Short mmCIF file of C-alpha atoms (C1' of nucleotides) in Angstrom, two decimals:
data_model
loop_
_atom_site.label_atom_id
_atom_site.label_comp_id
_atom_site.label_asym_id
_atom_site.label_seq_id
_atom_site.Cartn_x
_atom_site.Cartn_y
_atom_site.Cartn_z
CA MET A 1 -82.86 -24.40 65.40
CA ASP A 2 -80.77 -25.75 68.24
CA ARG A 3 -77.61 -23.78 68.92
CA ARG A 4 -75.62 -27.02 68.77
CA GLN A 5 -77.03 -27.73 65.32
CA ARG A 6 -76.13 -24.26 64.10
CA LYS A 7 -72.60 -24.62 65.38
CA THR A 8 -72.11 -28.01 63.78
CA ARG A 9 -73.61 -26.93 60.48
CA SER A 10 -71.40 -23.90 60.43
CA ALA A 11 -68.31 -25.93 61.31
CA ILE A 12 -69.05 -28.29 58.43
CA PHE A 13 -69.57 -25.43 55.98
CA ASP A 14 -66.32 -23.77 57.04
CA ALA A 15 -64.38 -27.01 56.84
CA PHE A 16 -65.86 -27.79 53.44
CA THR A 17 -65.09 -24.33 52.11
CA LYS A 18 -61.53 -24.54 53.30
CA LEU A 19 -61.04 -27.92 51.70
CA LEU A 20 -62.59 -26.73 48.44
CA SER A 21 -59.95 -24.02 48.29
CA GLU A 22 -57.24 -26.63 48.53
CA LYS A 23 -58.44 -29.47 46.33
CA SER A 24 -61.16 -30.45 43.91
CA TYR A 25 -64.62 -31.44 45.03
CA SER A 26 -64.36 -35.04 43.93
CA ASN A 27 -61.07 -35.51 45.75
CA ILE A 28 -62.48 -34.35 49.06
CA THR A 29 -63.62 -37.17 51.32
CA VAL A 30 -66.28 -37.06 53.97
CA GLN A 31 -63.61 -38.18 56.38
CA GLU A 32 -61.56 -35.08 55.67
CA ILE A 33 -64.54 -32.83 56.23
CA ILE A 34 -65.19 -34.59 59.53
CA ASP A 35 -61.58 -34.20 60.63
CA GLU A 36 -61.37 -30.57 59.56
CA ALA A 37 -64.68 -29.71 61.22
CA ASP A 38 -63.62 -31.72 64.25
CA ILE A 39 -66.91 -33.47 64.72
CA SER A 40 -68.06 -37.02 65.08
CA ARG A 41 -68.72 -39.22 62.10
CA SER A 42 -72.28 -39.89 63.14
CA THR A 43 -72.87 -36.18 63.65
CA PHE A 44 -71.96 -35.42 60.06
CA TYR A 45 -74.34 -38.04 58.75
CA SER A 46 -77.13 -36.77 60.96
CA HIS A 47 -76.82 -33.43 59.14
CA PHE A 48 -76.16 -34.51 55.55
CA GLU A 49 -76.81 -37.77 53.82
CA THR A 50 -73.95 -37.38 51.36
CA LYS A 51 -71.23 -35.00 50.23
CA ASP A 52 -73.38 -34.01 47.26
CA GLU A 53 -76.19 -33.08 49.60
CA LEU A 54 -73.81 -30.88 51.55
CA LEU A 55 -72.76 -28.99 48.43
CA ARG A 56 -76.37 -28.64 47.34
CA GLU A 57 -77.45 -27.10 50.63
CA MET A 58 -74.45 -24.82 50.80
CA SER A 59 -75.11 -23.61 47.25
CA ASN A 60 -78.74 -22.98 48.01
CA ASP A 61 -77.85 -20.95 51.08
CA ILE A 62 -75.66 -18.67 49.00
CA PHE A 63 -78.06 -18.30 46.08
CA ALA A 64 -81.02 -17.72 48.31
CA HIS A 65 -79.16 -14.60 49.34
CA VAL A 66 -77.86 -13.60 45.91
CA PHE A 67 -81.22 -13.87 44.18
CA SER A 68 -83.31 -12.87 47.17
CA ASP A 69 -84.62 -9.47 46.05
CA HIS A 70 -84.80 -10.43 42.42
CA PRO A 71 -87.44 -7.93 41.17
CA ALA A 72 -90.86 -9.27 40.38
CA LYS A 73 -90.67 -10.14 36.73
CA GLU A 74 -94.43 -10.18 36.30
CA LYS A 75 -94.71 -6.43 36.57
CA SER A 76 -91.97 -5.39 34.18
CA HIS A 77 -93.41 -6.44 30.86
CA ASP A 78 -92.71 -3.10 29.33
CA PHE A 79 -90.66 -4.29 26.39
CA SER A 80 -89.56 -0.81 25.38
CA ARG A 81 -87.04 -0.37 28.19
CA ALA A 82 -86.37 -4.09 28.50
CA ASP A 83 -82.67 -3.79 27.89
CA TYR A 84 -82.22 -1.31 30.64
CA ASP A 85 -83.99 -3.56 33.12
CA LEU A 86 -81.83 -6.52 32.35
CA LYS A 87 -78.61 -4.59 32.72
CA GLU A 88 -79.79 -3.23 36.02
CA GLU A 89 -80.69 -6.64 37.28
CA ILE A 90 -77.40 -8.16 36.18
CA THR A 91 -75.43 -5.48 37.95
CA HIS A 92 -77.58 -6.02 40.98
CA ILE A 93 -76.83 -9.72 41.03
CA LEU A 94 -73.15 -9.01 40.54
CA TYR A 95 -73.18 -6.85 43.65
CA HIS A 96 -74.66 -9.69 45.65
CA LEU A 97 -72.11 -12.08 44.27
CA GLN A 98 -69.37 -9.73 45.29
CA ASP A 99 -70.65 -9.84 48.87
CA ASN A 100 -70.20 -13.60 48.79
CA SER A 101 -66.92 -13.52 46.93
CA ARG A 102 -64.92 -14.88 49.85
CA TYR A 103 -66.93 -18.08 49.69
CA LEU A 104 -67.55 -18.10 45.98
CA SER A 105 -64.02 -17.64 44.80
CA ARG A 106 -63.01 -20.66 46.82
CA ILE A 107 -65.86 -22.77 45.58
CA LEU A 108 -65.49 -21.79 41.95
CA SER A 109 -61.72 -21.97 41.80
CA CYS A 110 -59.67 -25.03 41.05
CA GLU A 111 -61.70 -27.90 39.69
CA SER A 112 -64.54 -27.70 42.13
CA GLY A 113 -66.89 -25.30 40.43
CA GLU A 114 -68.90 -27.52 38.12
CA MET A 115 -71.37 -28.80 40.66
CA PHE A 116 -71.93 -25.34 41.99
CA MET A 117 -72.30 -23.91 38.49
CA ARG A 118 -75.10 -26.31 37.80
CA TYR A 119 -77.21 -24.81 40.55
CA PHE A 120 -76.20 -21.33 39.51
CA LYS A 121 -77.39 -21.93 35.97
CA GLU A 122 -80.78 -23.07 37.17
CA TYR A 123 -81.36 -19.63 38.61
CA LEU A 124 -79.97 -17.84 35.58
CA GLU A 125 -82.25 -19.66 33.19
CA LYS A 126 -85.27 -18.09 34.83
CA ILE A 127 -83.83 -14.64 34.36
CA PHE A 128 -82.76 -14.97 30.75
CA ARG A 129 -85.67 -16.95 29.38
CA ASP A 130 -88.12 -14.03 29.45
CA GLU A 131 -85.51 -11.71 28.08
CA LEU A 132 -85.00 -13.89 25.05
CA LYS A 133 -88.58 -13.58 23.94
CA LYS A 134 -87.87 -9.99 22.97
CA ILE A 135 -85.19 -10.97 20.48
CA LYS A 136 -86.04 -11.51 16.83
CA THR A 137 -83.68 -13.99 15.23
CA ASP A 138 -83.54 -17.26 13.34
CA ILE A 139 -81.12 -18.77 15.83
CA PRO A 140 -82.86 -21.40 17.99
CA THR A 141 -84.07 -19.98 21.27
CA GLU A 142 -82.73 -22.92 23.23
CA TYR A 143 -79.31 -22.31 21.79
CA LEU A 144 -79.34 -18.67 22.76
CA LEU A 145 -80.63 -19.41 26.23
CA ASN A 146 -77.89 -21.92 26.88
CA HIS A 147 -75.44 -19.47 25.43
CA MET A 148 -76.49 -16.61 27.70
CA VAL A 149 -76.60 -18.70 30.84
CA CYS A 150 -73.21 -20.29 30.30
CA ASP A 151 -71.80 -16.98 29.23
CA PHE A 152 -72.85 -15.21 32.39
CA ALA A 153 -71.89 -18.09 34.66
CA GLU A 154 -68.45 -18.19 33.09
CA THR A 155 -68.14 -14.45 33.43
CA VAL A 156 -68.76 -14.73 37.13
CA ARG A 157 -66.33 -17.58 37.47
CA TRP A 158 -63.70 -15.55 35.63
CA TRP A 159 -64.45 -12.56 37.83
CA MET A 160 -63.89 -14.57 40.99
CA LYS A 161 -60.45 -15.45 39.73
CA ASN A 162 -59.71 -11.83 38.77
CA ASP A 163 -61.39 -9.92 41.53
CA LYS A 164 -59.89 -6.53 40.78
CA PHE A 165 -62.95 -5.47 38.80
CA SER A 166 -66.11 -3.77 39.96
CA PRO A 167 -69.61 -5.10 39.31
CA GLU A 168 -70.07 -2.32 36.75
CA ASP A 169 -66.92 -3.39 34.92
CA ILE A 170 -68.05 -6.97 34.78
CA SER A 171 -71.51 -5.99 33.62
CA ARG A 172 -69.94 -3.98 30.80
CA PHE A 173 -67.65 -6.86 29.81
CA PHE A 174 -70.58 -9.21 29.75
CA PHE A 175 -72.84 -7.04 27.62
CA SER A 176 -70.10 -6.05 25.21
CA ALA A 177 -69.51 -9.70 24.32
CA THR A 178 -73.13 -10.64 23.93
CA PRO A 179 -75.78 -10.16 21.23
CA PHE A 180 -77.93 -8.30 23.78
CA ASP A 181 -75.65 -5.33 23.69
CA MET B 1 -48.29 -52.13 19.53
CA ASP B 2 -49.21 -55.65 20.51
CA ARG B 3 -52.57 -56.82 19.27
CA ARG B 4 -53.49 -57.85 22.80
CA GLN B 5 -52.77 -54.37 24.03
CA ARG B 6 -54.87 -52.80 21.30
CA LYS B 7 -57.76 -55.11 22.11
CA THR B 8 -57.57 -54.41 25.82
CA ARG B 9 -57.25 -50.68 25.32
CA SER B 10 -60.18 -50.69 22.98
CA ALA B 11 -62.27 -52.81 25.34
CA ILE B 12 -61.57 -50.36 28.14
CA PHE B 13 -62.46 -47.35 26.00
CA ASP B 14 -65.69 -48.96 24.88
CA ALA B 15 -66.63 -49.98 28.40
CA PHE B 16 -65.83 -46.54 29.71
CA THR B 17 -67.80 -44.82 26.97
CA LYS B 18 -70.79 -47.01 27.61
CA LEU B 19 -70.67 -46.33 31.33
CA LEU B 20 -70.31 -42.60 30.74
CA SER B 21 -73.55 -42.67 28.80
CA GLU B 22 -75.29 -44.22 31.78
CA LYS B 23 -73.88 -42.37 34.76
CA SER B 24 -71.63 -39.51 35.72
CA TYR B 25 -67.87 -39.76 35.61
CA SER B 26 -67.39 -39.49 39.36
CA ASN B 27 -69.90 -42.26 40.00
CA ILE B 28 -68.16 -44.73 37.74
CA THR B 29 -65.78 -47.06 39.56
CA VAL B 30 -62.71 -48.74 38.14
CA GLN B 31 -64.30 -52.01 39.12
CA GLU B 32 -67.26 -51.33 36.85
CA ILE B 33 -64.99 -50.54 33.95
CA ILE B 34 -63.12 -53.78 34.58
CA ASP B 35 -66.32 -55.79 34.72
CA GLU B 36 -67.79 -54.13 31.64
CA ALA B 37 -64.57 -54.56 29.67
CA ASP B 38 -64.28 -58.12 30.98
CA ILE B 39 -60.61 -57.92 31.80
CA SER B 40 -58.47 -58.60 34.82
CA ARG B 41 -57.94 -56.04 37.49
CA SER B 42 -54.18 -56.10 37.08
CA THR B 43 -54.55 -55.68 33.34
CA PHE B 44 -56.45 -52.45 33.77
CA TYR B 45 -53.81 -51.03 36.05
CA SER B 46 -51.05 -52.04 33.67
CA HIS B 47 -52.72 -49.78 31.09
CA PHE B 48 -53.85 -46.82 33.19
CA GLU B 49 -52.72 -45.66 36.57
CA THR B 50 -56.06 -44.11 37.50
CA LYS B 51 -59.50 -43.38 36.15
CA ASP B 52 -58.47 -39.78 35.53
CA GLU B 53 -55.58 -40.98 33.42
CA LEU B 54 -57.96 -43.07 31.36
CA LEU B 55 -60.17 -40.08 30.62
CA ARG B 56 -57.17 -37.96 29.78
CA GLU B 57 -55.83 -40.44 27.26
CA MET B 58 -59.21 -41.04 25.73
CA SER B 59 -59.75 -37.31 25.34
CA ASN B 60 -56.35 -36.88 23.75
CA ASP B 61 -57.03 -39.66 21.28
CA ILE B 62 -60.18 -37.95 20.10
CA PHE B 63 -58.69 -34.45 19.98
CA ALA B 64 -55.59 -35.62 18.21
CA HIS B 65 -57.96 -36.55 15.42
CA VAL B 66 -60.20 -33.51 15.62
CA PHE B 67 -57.35 -31.01 15.58
CA SER B 68 -55.03 -33.08 13.44
CA ASP B 69 -54.97 -31.07 10.22
CA HIS B 70 -55.35 -27.79 12.00
CA PRO B 71 -53.76 -25.39 9.43
CA ALA B 72 -50.33 -24.04 10.21
CA LYS B 73 -51.08 -20.84 12.05
CA GLU B 74 -47.62 -19.41 11.41
CA LYS B 75 -48.26 -18.90 7.72
CA SER B 76 -51.62 -17.20 7.91
CA HIS B 77 -50.72 -13.88 9.44
CA ASP B 78 -52.59 -11.99 6.79
CA PHE B 79 -54.85 -9.98 9.07
CA SER B 80 -56.98 -8.67 6.25
CA ARG B 81 -58.89 -11.91 5.64
CA ALA B 82 -58.51 -13.07 9.22
CA ASP B 83 -62.19 -13.41 9.87
CA TYR B 84 -62.70 -15.70 6.95
CA ASP B 85 -59.92 -17.99 8.10
CA LEU B 86 -61.35 -18.40 11.55
CA LYS B 87 -64.81 -19.25 10.29
CA GLU B 88 -63.35 -21.79 7.94
CA GLU B 89 -61.33 -23.38 10.66
CA ILE B 90 -64.26 -23.51 13.06
CA THR B 91 -66.44 -25.22 10.51
CA HIS B 92 -63.62 -27.60 9.80
CA ILE B 93 -63.32 -28.53 13.46
CA LEU B 94 -67.06 -28.94 13.69
CA TYR B 95 -66.94 -31.49 10.88
CA HIS B 96 -64.34 -33.48 12.74
CA LEU B 97 -66.37 -33.31 15.90
CA GLN B 98 -69.37 -34.62 14.01
CA ASP B 99 -67.34 -37.66 12.97
CA ASN B 100 -66.74 -38.40 16.62
CA SER B 101 -70.24 -37.56 17.71
CA ARG B 102 -71.07 -41.12 18.70
CA TYR B 103 -68.36 -41.01 21.33
CA LEU B 104 -68.61 -37.33 22.14
CA SER B 105 -72.32 -37.12 22.72
CA ARG B 106 -72.00 -39.87 25.30
CA ILE B 107 -69.04 -38.28 27.00
CA LEU B 108 -70.49 -34.79 27.04
CA SER B 109 -74.00 -35.72 28.04
CA CYS B 110 -75.25 -36.22 31.55
CA GLU B 111 -72.93 -34.89 34.18
CA SER B 112 -69.73 -36.31 32.81
CA GLY B 113 -68.59 -33.62 30.44
CA GLU B 114 -66.65 -31.27 32.69
CA MET B 115 -63.44 -33.24 32.78
CA PHE B 116 -63.51 -33.69 29.04
CA MET B 117 -64.30 -30.04 28.48
CA ARG B 118 -61.18 -29.07 30.36
CA TYR B 119 -58.99 -30.76 27.78
CA PHE B 120 -61.10 -29.43 24.97
CA LYS B 121 -60.60 -25.88 26.17
CA GLU B 122 -56.85 -26.28 26.22
CA TYR B 123 -56.92 -26.85 22.49
CA LEU B 124 -59.36 -24.05 21.85
CA GLU B 125 -57.24 -21.51 23.67
CA LYS B 126 -54.48 -21.97 21.13
CA ILE B 127 -56.85 -21.28 18.28
CA PHE B 128 -58.54 -18.21 19.72
CA ARG B 129 -55.57 -16.51 21.30
CA ASP B 130 -54.03 -15.39 18.01
CA GLU B 131 -57.40 -14.37 16.69
CA LEU B 132 -57.96 -12.04 19.61
CA LYS B 133 -54.90 -9.96 18.84
CA LYS B 134 -56.74 -8.59 15.83
CA ILE B 135 -59.54 -7.16 17.92
CA LYS B 136 -59.39 -3.58 19.15
CA THR B 137 -61.28 -3.17 22.40
CA ASP B 138 -60.94 -2.01 25.98
CA ILE B 139 -62.28 -5.29 27.32
CA PRO B 140 -59.48 -7.35 28.91
CA THR B 141 -58.02 -9.86 26.47
CA GLU B 142 -58.06 -12.62 29.07
CA TYR B 143 -61.75 -12.07 29.59
CA LEU B 144 -62.50 -12.30 25.90
CA LEU B 145 -60.34 -15.37 25.47
CA ASN B 146 -62.09 -17.19 28.27
CA HIS B 147 -65.37 -16.03 26.85
CA MET B 148 -64.66 -17.35 23.35
CA VAL B 149 -63.32 -20.67 24.53
CA CYS B 150 -66.19 -21.38 26.88
CA ASP B 151 -68.64 -20.15 24.33
CA PHE B 152 -67.45 -22.51 21.65
CA ALA B 153 -67.07 -25.45 24.03
CA GLU B 154 -70.62 -24.92 25.24
CA THR B 155 -71.85 -24.62 21.69
CA VAL B 156 -70.38 -28.02 20.89
CA ARG B 157 -71.83 -29.52 24.02
CA TRP B 158 -75.24 -28.14 23.11
CA TRP B 159 -74.86 -29.45 19.59
CA MET B 160 -74.14 -32.96 20.82
CA LYS B 161 -77.40 -32.87 22.71
CA ASN B 162 -79.28 -31.50 19.68
CA ASP B 163 -77.61 -33.28 16.83
CA LYS B 164 -80.10 -32.35 14.16
CA PHE B 165 -77.97 -29.44 12.99
CA SER B 166 -75.20 -29.34 10.42
CA PRO B 167 -71.70 -28.04 11.09
CA GLU B 168 -72.58 -24.98 8.99
CA ASP B 169 -75.64 -24.31 11.14
CA ILE B 170 -73.63 -24.53 14.32
CA SER B 171 -70.91 -22.32 12.93
CA ARG B 172 -73.53 -19.71 12.08
CA PHE B 173 -75.12 -19.92 15.53
CA PHE B 174 -71.75 -19.51 17.13
CA PHE B 175 -70.67 -16.49 15.12
CA SER B 176 -74.02 -14.77 15.36
CA ALA B 177 -73.79 -14.78 19.15
CA THR B 178 -70.21 -13.61 19.35
CA PRO B 179 -68.46 -10.25 19.01
CA PHE B 180 -66.38 -11.72 16.15
CA ASP B 181 -69.35 -11.70 13.85
"C1'" DT C 1 -86.00 -28.74 87.00
"C1'" DC C 2 -86.82 -31.90 83.35
"C1'" DA C 3 -87.74 -34.02 78.99
"C1'" DT C 4 -85.69 -33.70 74.71
"C1'" DT C 5 -82.22 -34.30 71.47
"C1'" DA C 6 -77.67 -33.23 69.44
"C1'" DT C 7 -73.34 -34.96 69.94
"C1'" DC C 8 -69.95 -38.40 70.72
"C1'" DA C 9 -66.89 -42.61 70.33
"C1'" DA C 10 -66.62 -47.06 68.91
"C1'" DA C 11 -67.59 -50.70 66.23
"C1'" DC C 12 -69.65 -52.67 62.18
"C1'" DA C 13 -70.18 -54.56 57.28
"C1'" DC C 14 -69.26 -53.17 52.94
"C1'" DT C 15 -67.06 -51.16 48.78
"C1'" DT C 16 -63.25 -49.34 46.35
"C1'" DT C 17 -58.54 -48.71 45.37
"C1'" DG C 18 -54.04 -49.89 43.91
"C1'" DT C 19 -50.34 -53.47 44.32
"C1'" DT C 20 -48.09 -57.89 44.06
"C1'" DC C 21 -47.47 -62.68 42.73
"C1'" DG C 22 -46.63 -66.59 39.90
"C1'" DA C 23 -48.90 -69.18 36.21
"C1'" DT C 24 -50.63 -69.09 31.67
"C1'" DT C 25 -51.06 -67.83 27.02
"C1'" DA C 26 -50.79 -64.95 22.84
"C1'" DC C 27 -47.68 -62.58 20.18
"C1'" DA C 28 -43.91 -61.22 16.79
"C1'" DA C 29 -39.60 -62.19 14.92
"C1'" DT C 30 -36.35 -65.34 13.22
"C1'" DA D 1 -42.11 -74.17 13.49
"C1'" DT D 2 -39.57 -72.53 17.38
"C1'" DT D 3 -38.47 -69.44 20.85
"C1'" DG D 4 -37.92 -65.44 23.78
"C1'" DT D 5 -40.78 -61.70 25.15
"C1'" DA D 6 -44.47 -59.65 27.29
"C1'" DA D 7 -49.47 -59.17 28.00
"C1'" DT D 8 -53.07 -61.20 30.51
"C1'" DC D 9 -55.05 -63.58 34.28
"C1'" DG D 10 -56.81 -64.67 38.92
"C1'" DA D 11 -56.19 -64.47 43.48
"C1'" DA D 12 -54.95 -62.29 47.41
"C1'" DC D 13 -53.64 -58.24 50.01
"C1'" DA D 14 -53.48 -53.79 52.86
"C1'" DA D 15 -55.31 -49.41 53.14
"C1'" DA D 16 -58.82 -46.09 52.94
"C1'" DG D 17 -63.54 -44.57 52.53
"C1'" DT D 18 -68.66 -45.11 53.13
"C1'" DG D 19 -72.74 -45.24 55.63
"C1'" DT D 20 -75.13 -47.33 59.77
"C1'" DT D 21 -75.94 -48.60 64.45
"C1'" DT D 22 -75.20 -48.54 69.38
"C1'" DG D 23 -75.61 -46.71 74.01
"C1'" DA D 24 -73.59 -43.14 76.89
"C1'" DT D 25 -73.03 -38.19 77.74
"C1'" DA D 26 -74.10 -33.51 77.92
"C1'" DA D 27 -76.14 -29.24 76.10
"C1'" DT D 28 -80.50 -27.06 75.16
"C1'" DG D 29 -84.98 -24.86 75.55
"C1'" DA D 30 -89.20 -24.72 77.97
#
DNA sequence: TCATTATCAAACACTTTGTTCGATTACAAT
DNA sequence: ATTGTAATCGAACAAAGTGTTTGATAATGA
């Protein structure tokens, strides 16, 4: 990738992040991003088609990192110590999220988080779906899945607003308020 | 209130609701609402200052109904049968929500629900905050409160997408996946 | 060195927003 | 039934934002 491209992309990401910390996503205009990044109008549009596209790519960049070394699920079908595995993985993810907290807390704060959360939940669904198969209950699986995903996503969002807790704390909070405990 | 005002207000609400069922909140323009409601531009702005204001008022109208006969919390400080009270109240609210499901399912579906959910959660906080005082735990109260509120709000949202369940079903789902059970 | 290509500035048509105006018409109260 | 009030209308307006196109300039990588 061209050095100029990298610089521009980075300038746009920084500008966007800064703006997200000040106002809600929907109230940010492309014009403001352009001004803040100090680039040309046509340059912005040569990188991203729309503002939504920008958020999507920025989210993917972050999650690609957070979920990068997500352990191969195929191997761990040993249901006996299933619970332990999940807790470990959750804590693991929380550590990665903490690394990105400078970005994340800005993105998730204020009123801007919803779009981002949507992408986040897509990843979480994959993790929780398998886990749910081990639970015996008469509650609909789809309800529980939605419950777990939203629950964890909200926990992270809350964490980013109250960042005085460790990943282990948050993991404990999460599992103590969930039927998986 | 003038009959003309009522008609206009109603036309705007209907138009807005219809549009919300077709596309996301942020992608709906005031112009579209005006066209769909078949009113004059100036008339719209004499009723609502912005699109956000419209959503806020529409949300309040619905919630004023849903939480209308919300039992006086002051009286019921009998902690011994606290759990029973909460379950009763939740089921009660669920019944009211079901009455408004035609509107709600449209508002909450697609990508439009976040704004609405924000107002919803404001109401829910009031209900759950008192309830939480009865719980003994080392988990931060603010975490649990956020957890409960988001949990219930998400449950309702899920319900509106899967409306084949009764209020009693939903109440059971909710309490079976919560530490209040 | 050289071909490539990212950036730039400027201009463009287009949409949306929110306001203002005077004319018209429906309303509620007497 | 009459009358004063006020809601609606339609048209026009400035301001701001969107997304595209242009040709010139300059940085890049090979």
